[in-house]
Short mmCIF file of C-alpha atoms and ligand atoms in Angstrom, two decimals:
data_model
loop_
_atom_site.label_atom_id
_atom_site.label_comp_id
_atom_site.label_asym_id
_atom_site.label_seq_id
_atom_site.Cartn_x
_atom_site.Cartn_y
_atom_site.Cartn_z
CA UNK Q 1 -121.50 18.42 -107.28
CA UNK Q 2 -118.98 20.86 -108.80
CA UNK Q 3 -121.60 23.59 -109.02
CA UNK Q 4 -122.46 23.04 -105.35
CA UNK Q 5 -118.82 23.10 -104.29
CA UNK Q 6 -118.33 26.42 -106.06
CA UNK Q 7 -121.34 28.01 -104.35
CA UNK Q 8 -120.96 28.74 -100.63
CA UNK Q 9 -124.73 29.14 -100.30
CA UNK Q 10 -124.85 25.33 -100.59
CA UNK Q 11 -122.55 24.76 -97.61
CA UNK Q 12 -125.33 24.38 -95.04
CA UNK Q 13 -126.46 21.09 -93.51
CA UNK Q 14 -130.13 20.23 -92.94
CA UNK Q 15 -131.93 20.76 -89.67
CA UNK Q 16 -134.55 18.46 -88.14
CA UNK Q 17 -135.06 15.64 -85.64
CA UNK Q 18 -132.86 13.06 -87.41
CA UNK Q 19 -129.86 15.33 -87.31
CA UNK Q 20 -130.42 16.61 -83.81
CA UNK Q 21 -131.64 13.54 -81.94
CA UNK Q 22 -128.24 11.96 -82.49
CA UNK Q 23 -126.63 14.80 -80.56
CA UNK Q 24 -128.95 15.09 -77.60
CA UNK Q 25 -131.57 17.20 -79.36
CA UNK Q 26 -129.17 20.00 -80.26
CA UNK Q 27 -127.04 20.82 -83.30
CA UNK Q 28 -123.72 19.35 -82.28
CA UNK Q 29 -120.81 17.44 -83.76
CA UNK Q 30 -119.26 17.93 -87.17
CA UNK Q 31 -120.94 15.88 -89.86
CA UNK Q 32 -124.27 17.66 -89.98
CA UNK Q 33 -123.61 21.14 -88.65
CA UNK Q 34 -122.78 24.30 -90.54
CA UNK Q 35 -121.72 27.92 -90.08
CA UNK Q 36 -119.20 28.94 -87.47
CA UNK Q 37 -119.63 25.78 -85.46
CA UNK Q 38 -118.71 23.60 -88.44
CA UNK Q 39 -115.66 25.75 -89.31
CA UNK Q 40 -114.32 25.52 -85.77
CA UNK Q 41 -115.07 21.85 -85.31
CA UNK Q 42 -113.45 20.91 -88.59
CA UNK Q 43 -110.36 22.97 -87.82
CA UNK Q 44 -110.04 21.58 -84.32
CA UNK Q 45 -110.45 17.94 -85.35
CA UNK Q 46 -108.07 18.21 -88.30
CA UNK Q 47 -105.38 19.91 -86.29
CA UNK Q 48 -105.49 17.55 -83.34
CA UNK Q 49 -105.91 14.36 -85.31
CA UNK Q 50 -102.74 15.34 -87.17
CA UNK Q 51 -101.00 15.99 -83.87
CA UNK Q 52 -101.72 12.39 -82.96
CA UNK Q 53 -100.66 10.79 -86.20
CA UNK Q 54 -103.62 11.13 -88.57
CA UNK Q 55 -102.49 10.46 -92.14
CA UNK Q 56 -98.96 9.72 -90.98
CA UNK Q 57 -96.86 6.81 -89.81
CA UNK Q 58 -98.84 6.34 -86.57
CA UNK Q 59 -102.01 5.76 -88.50
CA UNK Q 60 -100.33 3.34 -90.91
CA UNK Q 61 -98.90 1.36 -88.00
CA UNK Q 62 -102.30 1.28 -86.33
CA UNK Q 63 -104.05 0.01 -89.45
CA UNK Q 64 -101.38 -2.63 -90.02
CA UNK Q 65 -101.71 -3.73 -86.42
CA UNK Q 66 -105.47 -4.11 -86.77
CA UNK Q 67 -105.08 -6.05 -90.00
CA UNK Q 68 -102.57 -8.42 -88.41
CA UNK Q 69 -104.83 -8.93 -85.36
CA UNK Q 70 -107.68 -9.78 -87.70
CA UNK Q 71 -105.55 -12.27 -89.60
CA UNK Q 72 -104.30 -13.91 -86.40
CA UNK Q 73 -107.83 -14.14 -85.01
CA UNK Q 74 -109.18 -15.92 -88.08
CA UNK Q 75 -106.13 -18.15 -88.36
CA UNK Q 76 -106.74 -19.30 -84.78
CA UNK Q 77 -110.42 -19.78 -85.47
CA UNK Q 78 -109.72 -21.88 -88.55
CA UNK Q 79 -107.13 -23.90 -86.63
CA UNK Q 80 -109.59 -24.72 -83.86
CA UNK Q 81 -113.02 -24.70 -85.53
CA UNK Q 82 -112.48 -25.68 -89.15
CA UNK Q 83 -114.81 -28.18 -90.80
CA UNK Q 84 -113.98 -30.12 -93.94
CA UNK Q 85 -115.55 -29.19 -97.24
CA UNK Q 86 -115.30 -30.93 -100.57
CA UNK Q 87 -113.95 -28.65 -103.23
CA UNK Q 88 -116.54 -30.04 -105.64
CA UNK Q 89 -119.29 -28.65 -103.43
CA UNK Q 90 -117.91 -25.16 -103.72
CA UNK Q 91 -119.17 -22.98 -106.50
CA UNK Q 92 -116.11 -21.11 -107.63
CA UNK Q 93 -118.00 -18.20 -109.10
CA UNK Q 94 -117.58 -15.81 -106.21
CA UNK Q 95 -117.70 -12.66 -108.29
CA UNK Q 96 -120.74 -10.44 -107.78
CA UNK Q 97 -121.19 -9.69 -111.46
CA UNK Q 98 -124.58 -9.82 -113.02
CA UNK Q 99 -125.38 -12.92 -115.03
CA UNK Q 100 -124.28 -11.55 -118.40
CA UNK Q 101 -120.96 -10.44 -117.08
CA UNK Q 102 -120.43 -13.77 -115.36
CA UNK Q 103 -121.25 -15.50 -118.62
CA UNK Q 104 -118.67 -13.36 -120.44
CA UNK Q 105 -116.10 -14.15 -117.81
CA UNK Q 106 -116.59 -17.86 -118.37
CA UNK Q 107 -115.95 -17.55 -122.11
CA UNK Q 108 -112.88 -19.73 -122.60
CA UNK Q 109 -111.59 -18.20 -125.84
CA UNK Q 110 -109.91 -14.82 -125.56
CA UNK Q 111 -110.33 -12.33 -128.37
CA UNK Q 112 -107.25 -11.15 -130.30
CA UNK Q 113 -107.83 -7.77 -128.76
CA UNK Q 114 -107.59 -9.18 -125.24
CA UNK Q 115 -104.48 -11.18 -126.05
CA UNK Q 116 -102.75 -8.07 -127.39
CA UNK Q 117 -103.78 -6.16 -124.30
CA UNK Q 118 -102.53 -8.78 -121.89
CA UNK Q 119 -99.24 -9.14 -123.68
CA UNK Q 120 -98.83 -5.37 -123.63
CA UNK Q 121 -99.06 -5.47 -119.84
CA UNK Q 122 -96.07 -7.73 -119.68
CA UNK Q 123 -93.93 -6.09 -122.34
CA UNK Q 124 -94.72 -2.55 -121.32
CA UNK Q 125 -95.62 -1.70 -124.90
CA UNK Q 126 -98.38 0.68 -125.68
CA UNK Q 127 -101.64 -1.25 -125.32
CA UNK Q 128 -103.98 -1.18 -128.25
CA UNK Q 129 -107.05 -1.82 -126.16
CA UNK Q 130 -108.92 -1.81 -123.70
CA UNK Q 131 -106.94 -0.25 -120.87
CA UNK Q 132 -108.97 2.94 -120.93
CA UNK Q 133 -110.92 4.27 -118.02
CA UNK Q 134 -114.24 2.79 -118.91
CA UNK Q 135 -115.73 3.89 -122.18
CA UNK Q 136 -114.96 0.64 -123.96
CA UNK Q 137 -115.16 -2.19 -121.46
CA UNK Q 138 -113.18 -5.38 -121.86
CA UNK Q 139 -115.32 -8.24 -123.16
CA UNK Q 140 -114.15 -10.43 -120.31
CA UNK Q 141 -113.26 -8.99 -116.90
CA UNK Q 142 -109.60 -9.65 -116.17
CA UNK Q 143 -108.69 -11.09 -112.83
CA UNK Q 144 -105.73 -10.50 -110.55
CA UNK Q 145 -104.16 -13.59 -112.00
CA UNK Q 146 -104.48 -12.20 -115.52
CA UNK Q 147 -102.92 -8.98 -114.49
CA UNK Q 148 -99.90 -10.59 -112.94
CA UNK Q 149 -99.71 -13.22 -115.64
CA UNK Q 150 -96.15 -12.26 -116.52
CA UNK Q 151 -95.05 -12.18 -112.93
CA UNK Q 152 -93.35 -15.21 -111.43
CA UNK Q 153 -95.95 -15.34 -108.65
CA UNK Q 154 -98.41 -17.01 -110.94
CA UNK Q 155 -97.49 -20.51 -109.80
CA UNK Q 156 -97.70 -19.41 -106.19
CA UNK Q 157 -101.13 -17.94 -106.80
CA UNK Q 158 -102.36 -21.16 -108.34
CA UNK Q 159 -100.96 -23.26 -105.55
CA UNK Q 160 -102.46 -20.98 -102.93
CA UNK Q 161 -105.85 -21.25 -104.58
CA UNK Q 162 -105.73 -25.02 -104.11
CA UNK Q 163 -105.76 -24.45 -100.35
CA UNK Q 164 -109.49 -23.85 -100.68
CA UNK Q 165 -110.19 -27.55 -100.77
CA UNK Q 166 -108.78 -28.12 -97.31
CA UNK Q 167 -110.90 -27.06 -94.40
CA UNK Q 168 -112.39 -23.82 -93.31
CA UNK Q 169 -115.05 -21.94 -91.42
CA UNK Q 170 -118.21 -20.20 -92.50
CA UNK Q 171 -118.31 -16.55 -91.55
CA UNK Q 172 -120.97 -13.84 -91.65
CA UNK Q 173 -119.47 -10.99 -93.61
CA UNK Q 174 -121.78 -8.45 -91.96
CA UNK Q 175 -119.74 -8.54 -88.73
CA UNK Q 176 -116.38 -9.01 -90.32
CA UNK Q 177 -114.86 -5.55 -90.53
CA UNK Q 178 -116.66 -3.48 -87.91
CA UNK Q 179 -114.32 -3.93 -84.95
CA UNK Q 180 -110.94 -3.53 -86.73
CA UNK Q 181 -112.15 -0.50 -88.62
CA UNK Q 182 -113.48 1.12 -85.47
CA UNK Q 183 -110.27 0.24 -83.62
CA UNK Q 184 -108.05 2.11 -86.07
CA UNK Q 185 -110.06 5.26 -85.41
CA UNK Q 186 -110.82 4.75 -81.74
CA UNK Q 187 -107.22 4.12 -80.75
CA UNK Q 188 -106.36 7.50 -82.17
CA UNK Q 189 -109.43 9.16 -80.67
CA UNK Q 190 -109.56 7.57 -77.24
CA UNK Q 191 -106.42 5.45 -76.87
CA UNK Q 192 -108.51 2.29 -76.56
CA UNK Q 193 -108.85 -0.77 -78.77
CA UNK Q 194 -111.13 -3.80 -78.64
CA UNK Q 195 -110.63 -7.49 -79.39
CA UNK Q 196 -111.89 -8.66 -82.76
CA UNK Q 197 -114.55 -10.76 -81.00
CA UNK Q 198 -115.56 -8.19 -78.37
CA UNK Q 199 -119.25 -9.00 -77.95
CA UNK Q 200 -120.24 -5.57 -76.72
CA UNK Q 201 -118.69 -3.89 -79.71
CA UNK Q 202 -120.15 -6.40 -82.15
CA UNK Q 203 -123.54 -5.68 -80.62
CA UNK Q 204 -122.96 -1.94 -80.92
CA UNK Q 205 -121.91 -2.34 -84.51
CA UNK Q 206 -125.05 -4.38 -85.27
CA UNK Q 207 -127.43 -1.82 -83.84
CA UNK Q 208 -125.53 0.88 -85.63
CA UNK Q 209 -125.86 -1.00 -88.91
CA UNK Q 210 -129.59 -1.36 -88.35
CA UNK Q 211 -129.83 2.34 -87.56
CA UNK Q 212 -128.11 3.20 -90.82
CA UNK Q 213 -130.59 0.99 -92.61
CA UNK Q 214 -133.70 2.50 -91.01
CA UNK Q 215 -132.82 6.03 -92.04
CA UNK Q 216 -131.49 7.21 -95.37
CA UNK Q 217 -129.65 10.32 -96.54
CA UNK Q 218 -132.92 12.14 -97.16
CA UNK Q 219 -134.09 11.40 -93.63
CA UNK Q 220 -137.08 9.29 -92.60
CA UNK Q 221 -140.76 9.62 -91.77
CA UNK Q 222 -140.37 11.50 -88.48
CA UNK Q 223 -137.80 13.85 -90.05
CA UNK Q 224 -140.32 15.13 -92.56
CA UNK Q 225 -143.37 14.93 -90.25
CA UNK Q 226 -141.92 15.62 -86.79
CA UNK Q 227 -145.36 15.35 -85.17
CA UNK Q 228 -145.10 11.57 -85.70
CA UNK Q 229 -142.52 11.50 -82.93
CA UNK Q 230 -145.45 11.98 -80.57
CA UNK Q 231 -148.36 10.45 -82.50
CA UNK Q 232 -146.69 7.24 -83.66
CA UNK Q 233 -143.29 6.92 -82.01
CA UNK Q 234 -143.03 3.20 -82.74
CA UNK Q 235 -144.38 3.09 -86.25
CA UNK Q 236 -142.45 6.16 -87.39
CA UNK Q 237 -139.23 4.53 -86.19
CA UNK Q 238 -138.54 7.29 -83.66
CA UNK Q 239 -138.36 5.03 -80.60
CA UNK Q 240 -135.98 2.67 -82.31
CA UNK Q 241 -133.84 5.58 -83.43
CA UNK Q 242 -133.69 6.89 -79.88
CA UNK Q 243 -132.93 3.48 -78.36
CA UNK Q 244 -130.03 2.96 -80.71
CA UNK Q 245 -128.59 6.34 -79.90
CA UNK Q 246 -128.80 5.65 -76.19
CA UNK Q 247 -126.45 2.69 -76.75
CA UNK Q 248 -124.07 4.84 -78.73
CA UNK Q 249 -124.11 7.52 -76.01
CA UNK Q 250 -123.33 4.91 -73.37
CA UNK Q 251 -120.36 3.77 -75.41
CA UNK Q 252 -119.08 7.35 -75.78
CA UNK Q 253 -119.61 8.02 -72.10
CA UNK Q 254 -117.60 4.93 -71.17
CA UNK Q 255 -114.81 6.08 -73.49
CA UNK Q 256 -114.79 9.52 -71.91
CA UNK Q 257 -114.54 8.02 -68.44
CA UNK Q 258 -111.81 5.63 -69.53
CA UNK Q 259 -109.92 8.47 -71.19
CA UNK Q 260 -110.12 10.56 -68.05
CA UNK Q 261 -108.88 7.71 -65.90
CA UNK Q 262 -105.76 7.04 -67.95
CA UNK Q 263 -105.16 10.66 -68.82
CA UNK Q 264 -102.49 11.48 -66.26
CA UNK Q 265 -100.39 8.38 -66.76
CA UNK Q 266 -100.67 8.19 -70.53
CA UNK Q 267 -97.54 8.89 -72.59
CA UNK Q 268 -99.24 9.12 -75.92
CA UNK Q 269 -102.24 11.36 -75.58
CA UNK Q 270 -105.20 11.16 -77.88
CA UNK Q 271 -107.83 13.40 -79.34
CA UNK Q 272 -110.33 12.66 -76.61
CA UNK Q 273 -107.71 13.70 -74.08
CA UNK Q 274 -107.37 16.88 -76.04
CA UNK Q 275 -111.07 17.49 -75.62
CA UNK Q 276 -110.79 16.83 -71.91
CA UNK Q 277 -107.77 19.07 -71.50
CA UNK Q 278 -109.45 21.80 -73.43
CA UNK Q 279 -112.35 21.47 -71.07
CA UNK Q 280 -110.17 21.74 -68.03
CA UNK Q 281 -108.48 24.86 -69.41
CA UNK Q 282 -111.87 26.27 -70.19
CA UNK Q 283 -113.00 25.53 -66.68
CA UNK Q 284 -110.06 27.40 -65.27
CA UNK Q 285 -110.62 30.31 -67.57
CA UNK Q 286 -114.27 30.49 -66.70
CA UNK Q 287 -113.27 30.38 -63.07
CA UNK Q 288 -115.30 27.29 -62.42
CA UNK Q 289 -118.47 29.07 -63.41
CA UNK Q 290 -119.77 25.93 -64.99
CA UNK Q 291 -119.23 22.60 -63.31
CA UNK Q 292 -118.28 19.68 -65.45
CA UNK Q 293 -120.42 16.72 -64.63
CA UNK Q 294 -118.56 13.59 -65.64
CA UNK Q 295 -121.74 11.51 -65.68
CA UNK Q 296 -123.18 13.51 -68.46
CA UNK Q 297 -121.54 13.60 -71.89
CA UNK Q 298 -124.12 16.15 -72.92
CA UNK Q 299 -122.57 18.70 -70.58
CA UNK Q 300 -119.15 17.71 -71.73
CA UNK Q 301 -120.00 18.48 -75.30
CA UNK Q 302 -121.76 21.72 -74.38
CA UNK Q 303 -118.79 23.03 -72.46
CA UNK Q 304 -116.39 21.94 -75.16
CA UNK Q 305 -118.42 23.60 -77.87
CA UNK Q 306 -118.70 26.78 -75.86
CA UNK Q 307 -114.97 26.74 -75.36
CA UNK Q 308 -114.41 26.58 -79.06
CA UNK Q 309 -116.96 29.22 -79.85
CA UNK Q 310 -115.90 31.65 -77.18
CA UNK Q 311 -112.15 31.81 -77.52
CA UNK Q 312 -110.05 30.70 -80.46
CA UNK Q 313 -106.84 31.27 -78.54
CA UNK Q 314 -107.81 28.43 -76.28
CA UNK Q 315 -107.20 26.13 -79.18
CA UNK Q 316 -103.80 27.73 -79.73
CA UNK Q 317 -102.96 27.31 -76.07
CA UNK Q 318 -103.85 23.71 -76.19
CA UNK Q 319 -101.77 23.18 -79.28
CA UNK Q 320 -98.63 23.91 -77.29
CA UNK Q 321 -99.59 21.27 -74.77
CA UNK Q 322 -100.36 18.77 -77.53
CA UNK Q 323 -96.99 19.42 -79.15
CA UNK Q 324 -95.20 18.65 -75.90
CA UNK Q 325 -97.07 15.40 -75.54
CA UNK Q 326 -96.33 14.47 -79.12
CA UNK Q 327 -92.61 15.21 -78.76
CA UNK Q 328 -92.51 13.04 -75.70
CA UNK Q 329 -94.20 10.23 -77.65
CA UNK Q 330 -91.81 10.72 -80.57
CA UNK Q 331 -88.88 9.59 -78.45
CA UNK Q 332 -90.31 6.12 -78.18
CA UNK Q 333 -91.76 5.91 -81.65
CA UNK Q 334 -90.34 3.37 -84.05
CA UNK Q 335 -90.06 4.86 -87.49
CA UNK Q 336 -91.52 2.56 -90.10
CA UNK Q 337 -91.77 2.69 -93.82
CA UNK Q 338 -94.81 4.75 -94.53
CA UNK Q 339 -97.51 2.52 -95.87
CA UNK Q 340 -98.65 5.00 -98.48
CA UNK Q 341 -95.38 4.53 -100.37
CA UNK Q 342 -96.04 0.81 -100.50
CA UNK Q 343 -99.54 1.30 -101.84
CA UNK Q 344 -98.14 3.20 -104.80
CA UNK Q 345 -96.39 0.09 -106.03
CA UNK Q 346 -99.43 -2.20 -105.77
CA UNK Q 347 -101.39 -0.99 -108.72
CA UNK Q 348 -103.94 -3.75 -109.00
CA UNK Q 349 -104.91 -3.66 -105.34
CA UNK Q 350 -105.21 0.11 -105.53
CA UNK Q 351 -107.55 -0.30 -108.47
CA UNK Q 352 -109.57 -2.88 -106.49
CA UNK Q 353 -110.00 -0.37 -103.66
CA UNK Q 354 -111.12 2.28 -106.13
CA UNK Q 355 -113.60 -0.13 -107.68
CA UNK Q 356 -114.97 -1.01 -104.20
CA UNK Q 357 -115.49 2.66 -103.55
CA UNK Q 358 -117.15 3.27 -106.90
CA UNK Q 359 -119.62 0.43 -106.44
CA UNK Q 360 -120.26 1.26 -102.78
CA UNK Q 361 -120.81 4.99 -103.15
CA UNK Q 362 -122.50 4.50 -106.52
CA UNK Q 363 -125.45 3.09 -104.60
CA UNK Q 364 -125.97 5.97 -102.27
CA UNK Q 365 -126.55 9.68 -101.98
CA UNK Q 366 -124.19 12.27 -100.60
CA UNK Q 367 -124.51 13.67 -97.10
CA UNK Q 368 -127.24 16.27 -97.63
CA UNK Q 369 -126.46 19.97 -97.90
CA UNK Q 370 -128.84 22.88 -97.27
CA UNK Q 371 -129.16 26.22 -99.05
CA UNK Q 372 -128.30 28.86 -96.48
CA UNK Q 373 -129.91 31.57 -98.64
CA UNK Q 374 -131.86 31.81 -101.91
CA UNK Q 375 -129.44 30.88 -104.66
CA UNK Q 376 -129.04 29.68 -108.25
CA UNK Q 377 -127.66 26.27 -109.12
CA UNK Q 378 -127.11 25.37 -112.77
CA UNK Q 379 -129.92 27.70 -113.83
CA UNK Q 380 -132.36 26.51 -111.16
CA UNK Q 381 -133.58 28.71 -108.34
CA UNK Q 382 -132.97 27.06 -104.99
CA UNK Q 383 -134.94 28.65 -102.14
CA UNK Q 384 -133.30 29.13 -98.76
CA UNK Q 385 -133.42 26.02 -96.54
CA UNK Q 386 -133.93 23.56 -99.41
CA UNK Q 387 -132.19 20.25 -98.94
CA UNK Q 388 -129.70 19.63 -101.76
CA UNK Q 389 -128.51 16.06 -102.21
CA UNK Q 390 -126.08 14.74 -104.82
CA UNK Q 391 -127.07 11.38 -106.23
CA UNK Q 392 -123.81 9.45 -106.49
CA UNK Q 393 -125.53 6.83 -108.60
CA UNK Q 394 -125.65 9.28 -111.51
CA UNK Q 395 -121.92 9.93 -111.17
CA UNK Q 396 -120.35 6.60 -110.29
CA UNK Q 397 -122.72 4.19 -112.03
CA UNK Q 398 -123.65 6.04 -115.22
CA UNK Q 399 -122.86 5.32 -118.88
CA UNK Q 400 -119.42 6.89 -118.58
CA UNK Q 401 -118.25 3.66 -116.97
CA UNK Q 402 -119.47 1.50 -119.84
CA UNK Q 403 -120.29 -1.52 -117.68
CA UNK Q 404 -121.03 0.11 -114.29
CA UNK Q 405 -122.54 -3.00 -112.69
CA UNK Q 406 -119.45 -5.10 -113.37
CA UNK Q 407 -116.69 -5.20 -110.77
CA UNK Q 408 -113.75 -4.41 -113.03
CA UNK Q 409 -110.77 -2.76 -111.32
CA UNK Q 410 -108.91 -2.64 -114.65
CA UNK Q 411 -110.97 0.40 -115.59
CA UNK Q 412 -108.66 2.40 -113.29
CA UNK Q 413 -105.44 1.15 -114.91
CA UNK Q 414 -104.15 2.67 -118.12
CA UNK Q 415 -102.25 0.97 -120.90
CA UNK Q 416 -98.91 1.64 -119.24
CA UNK Q 417 -100.07 -0.08 -116.05
CA UNK Q 418 -100.54 3.12 -114.05
CA UNK Q 419 -103.58 4.14 -112.02
CA UNK Q 420 -105.87 6.64 -113.70
CA UNK Q 421 -108.42 8.64 -111.75
CA UNK Q 422 -111.19 10.05 -113.93
CA UNK Q 423 -112.74 13.33 -112.85
CA UNK Q 424 -116.05 11.51 -112.25
CA UNK Q 425 -114.43 9.46 -109.51
CA UNK Q 426 -115.10 11.48 -106.36
CA UNK Q 427 -116.53 9.05 -103.78
CA UNK Q 428 -115.37 11.26 -100.92
CA UNK Q 429 -117.05 14.37 -102.29
CA UNK Q 430 -115.31 17.58 -103.30
CA UNK Q 431 -114.97 21.07 -101.89
CA UNK Q 432 -115.07 22.38 -98.36
CA UNK Q 433 -117.14 19.49 -96.98
CA UNK Q 434 -114.91 16.82 -98.52
CA UNK Q 435 -114.69 13.72 -96.33
CA UNK Q 436 -112.27 14.01 -93.43
CA UNK Q 437 -111.87 10.26 -93.09
CA UNK Q 438 -110.61 9.63 -96.62
CA UNK Q 439 -107.04 8.66 -95.68
CA UNK Q 440 -108.21 6.35 -92.91
CA UNK Q 441 -110.91 4.77 -95.07
CA UNK Q 442 -108.58 4.14 -98.00
CA UNK Q 443 -105.81 2.88 -95.70
CA UNK Q 444 -108.22 0.46 -94.02
CA UNK Q 445 -109.59 -0.83 -97.29
CA UNK Q 446 -106.16 -1.31 -98.80
CA UNK Q 447 -104.33 -2.87 -95.88
CA UNK Q 448 -107.16 -5.08 -94.62
CA UNK Q 449 -107.96 -6.35 -98.12
CA UNK Q 450 -104.28 -7.08 -98.78
CA UNK Q 451 -103.81 -8.85 -95.45
CA UNK Q 452 -106.92 -10.99 -95.87
CA UNK Q 453 -106.26 -12.01 -99.45
CA UNK Q 454 -102.64 -12.83 -98.69
CA UNK Q 455 -103.73 -15.17 -95.93
CA UNK Q 456 -107.13 -16.59 -96.80
CA UNK Q 457 -109.30 -17.75 -99.63
CA UNK Q 458 -112.95 -16.69 -99.63
CA UNK Q 459 -115.40 -18.91 -101.49
CA UNK Q 460 -119.17 -19.28 -101.67
CA UNK Q 461 -120.56 -21.58 -98.99
CA UNK Q 462 -121.12 -25.06 -100.47
CA UNK Q 463 -124.73 -25.48 -101.43
CA UNK Q 464 -125.58 -21.78 -101.02
CA UNK Q 465 -126.16 -19.30 -103.82
CA UNK Q 466 -123.14 -17.00 -104.14
CA UNK Q 467 -123.80 -13.37 -103.20
CA UNK Q 468 -125.03 -11.14 -105.99
CA UNK Q 469 -125.19 -7.42 -106.45
CA UNK Q 470 -128.23 -7.08 -104.17
CA UNK Q 471 -127.88 -4.44 -101.48
CA UNK Q 472 -129.87 -2.85 -98.70
CA UNK Q 473 -130.77 0.81 -98.78
CA UNK Q 474 -130.08 3.27 -95.99
CA UNK Q 475 -127.62 6.00 -95.09
CA UNK Q 476 -124.96 3.90 -96.76
CA UNK Q 477 -125.74 0.92 -98.95
CA UNK Q 478 -124.67 -2.51 -97.68
CA UNK Q 479 -124.66 -5.86 -99.44
CA UNK Q 480 -127.55 -8.00 -98.23
CA UNK Q 481 -126.11 -10.16 -95.44
CA UNK Q 482 -124.17 -13.11 -96.84
CA UNK Q 483 -121.81 -15.82 -95.64
CA UNK Q 484 -118.58 -17.13 -97.08
CA UNK Q 485 -116.36 -20.14 -96.65
CA UNK Q 486 -113.01 -18.96 -95.37
CA UNK Q 487 -109.95 -21.17 -95.72
CA UNK Q 488 -106.27 -20.64 -95.04
CA UNK Q 489 -104.06 -20.20 -98.06
CA UNK Q 490 -101.19 -22.58 -98.55
CA UNK Q 491 -98.67 -19.73 -98.50
CA UNK Q 492 -99.56 -17.19 -95.90
CA UNK Q 493 -97.89 -13.89 -95.09
CA UNK Q 494 -97.17 -12.55 -91.65
C1 HEM R 1 -115.40 4.41 -97.58
C2 HEM R 1 -115.49 5.28 -96.62
C3 HEM R 1 -116.01 6.69 -96.71
C4 HEM R 1 -116.59 7.35 -97.75
C5 HEM R 1 -116.89 6.83 -99.15
C6 HEM R 1 -116.91 8.68 -97.28
C7 HEM R 1 -117.54 9.67 -98.04
C8 HEM R 1 -117.91 10.91 -97.56
C9 HEM R 1 -118.68 11.88 -98.29
C10 HEM R 1 -119.21 11.71 -99.70
C11 HEM R 1 -118.86 12.95 -97.48
C12 HEM R 1 -119.71 14.20 -97.74
C13 HEM R 1 -119.07 15.29 -98.51
C14 HEM R 1 -120.07 16.41 -98.68
O1 HEM R 1 -120.90 16.68 -97.81
O2 HEM R 1 -120.08 17.04 -99.74
C15 HEM R 1 -118.18 12.68 -96.24
C16 HEM R 1 -118.12 13.55 -95.18
C17 HEM R 1 -117.46 13.29 -94.02
N1 HEM R 1 -116.79 12.13 -93.69
FE1 HEM R 1 -116.57 10.50 -94.84
N2 HEM R 1 -116.50 8.80 -95.99
C18 HEM R 1 -115.92 7.61 -95.59
C19 HEM R 1 -115.36 7.32 -94.37
C20 HEM R 1 -115.19 8.22 -93.35
C21 HEM R 1 -114.50 7.95 -92.11
C22 HEM R 1 -113.83 6.61 -91.76
C23 HEM R 1 -114.57 9.07 -91.36
C24 HEM R 1 -114.02 9.37 -90.00
C25 HEM R 1 -113.03 8.81 -89.49
C26 HEM R 1 -115.29 10.07 -92.13
C27 HEM R 1 -115.56 11.34 -91.71
C28 HEM R 1 -116.28 12.27 -92.43
C29 HEM R 1 -116.64 13.59 -91.91
C30 HEM R 1 -116.29 14.15 -90.55
C31 HEM R 1 -117.37 14.23 -92.91
C32 HEM R 1 -117.99 15.62 -92.86
C33 HEM R 1 -117.03 16.62 -93.42
C34 HEM R 1 -117.60 18.02 -93.40
O3 HEM R 1 -118.82 18.19 -93.52
O4 HEM R 1 -116.82 18.95 -93.27
N3 HEM R 1 -115.65 9.51 -93.33
N4 HEM R 1 -117.62 11.43 -96.32
#
């Protein structure tokens, strides 16, 4: 990955039906384009997302709001729909570890080494072992309770855990996060948010999940043999791919129309408004040469892309407008403590988020790159137009981690109790194509996890086998669908 990042000949993105069908048969968007178009798109999006709060207080407030909506929704659901479950029916082993690791975790006797380590956490002495990054794994995975063992919250934690024997609901985890996560982004993009149980959005999320399962980072059958689009459109998955995209286009089109409708009256503008304003400026500049057809997002994108390609100053011009809108919004903004400062003081949860990311990305491949010319990579000759894909499994799940299959956040905490980030840990990629959603993704993971664990207990469904490490392949790996028993904790946090 480092060698690729250092070589600009590896900056291209692949071409082919998978990458183009999603954008109306043309190379559009940001994720899988390259060259001048990519440079301009990336610059535009970064600048204007920042204008509207990306990575700043606005975004933190938005994420917190989504997390609290999610908590309230499930609290209400538990209040109205809860069934009673016997605690004895619930298998408490809700860790996804493999069998050996689970067996180790159940070992009642701690080793001397572990006792010394745990006491060092409390006394802030130098730990003798095993707070390293991963080379020498702990014999027994520590839990949050172990980590905070010296903290007075221990009794509270125990008491809260007992809430699990009350009553709860069974939820499908597959649908759990889609709407709040989309909301945090969509509010910033289009100024619109959806209810946690919005059926249309849940449906959209489901078809999107299935789309991401049908294709993987390398592509799919009709990507490599495009003739199959015509010869076997069903069997090659092309028809399904197209159908799913039509739904996504409809959703985007509705957002564009909505954004246009509220544009004039809106105080806090959004990125989609920026697009629309840019379009209207472009239209003026082009003296209405091209008519914008509001029924067709394809035209919208074409005109917008042309605007960006044809005149960089247009972007500058728009920036002035965006600043005015932002200043106007600033007058009514309530300044809040920036969430990122809070995250710094919650070491264990930070480590949990990092471990999520390691295990999630460690099961997938990077977004593919393409050689834009003949080049050399680590002594290998890479011909022009070759697809180059980093296998994250060899980085995030290799021997460096000692026990890669075990969910063990402690590997990211050093002996002084501080977060350590090994060089191998790069789930968002490195270099010029590094993920643009990193701050949002990490913020979502952190805040939503914190809010849920503060308020609920998640246990295996009585009588069902607890989820294991099994996952489905695709563009991004997902756990195989599973259900959990969700109960309110005795001490909840607003
Ligand atoms: C856990 C969540 C996420 C992970 C692990 C992740 C990871 C990645 C990785 C590995 C890349 C490719 C880097 C490369 O090509 O070398 C990437 C690219 C990208 N990601 Fe993410 N991502 C996440 C969430 C998001 C979100 C929420 C957004 C948008 C809001 C986003 C937007 C992008 C974009 C636009 C690119 C393309 C950047 C470019 O090519 O210039 N990502 N991401």
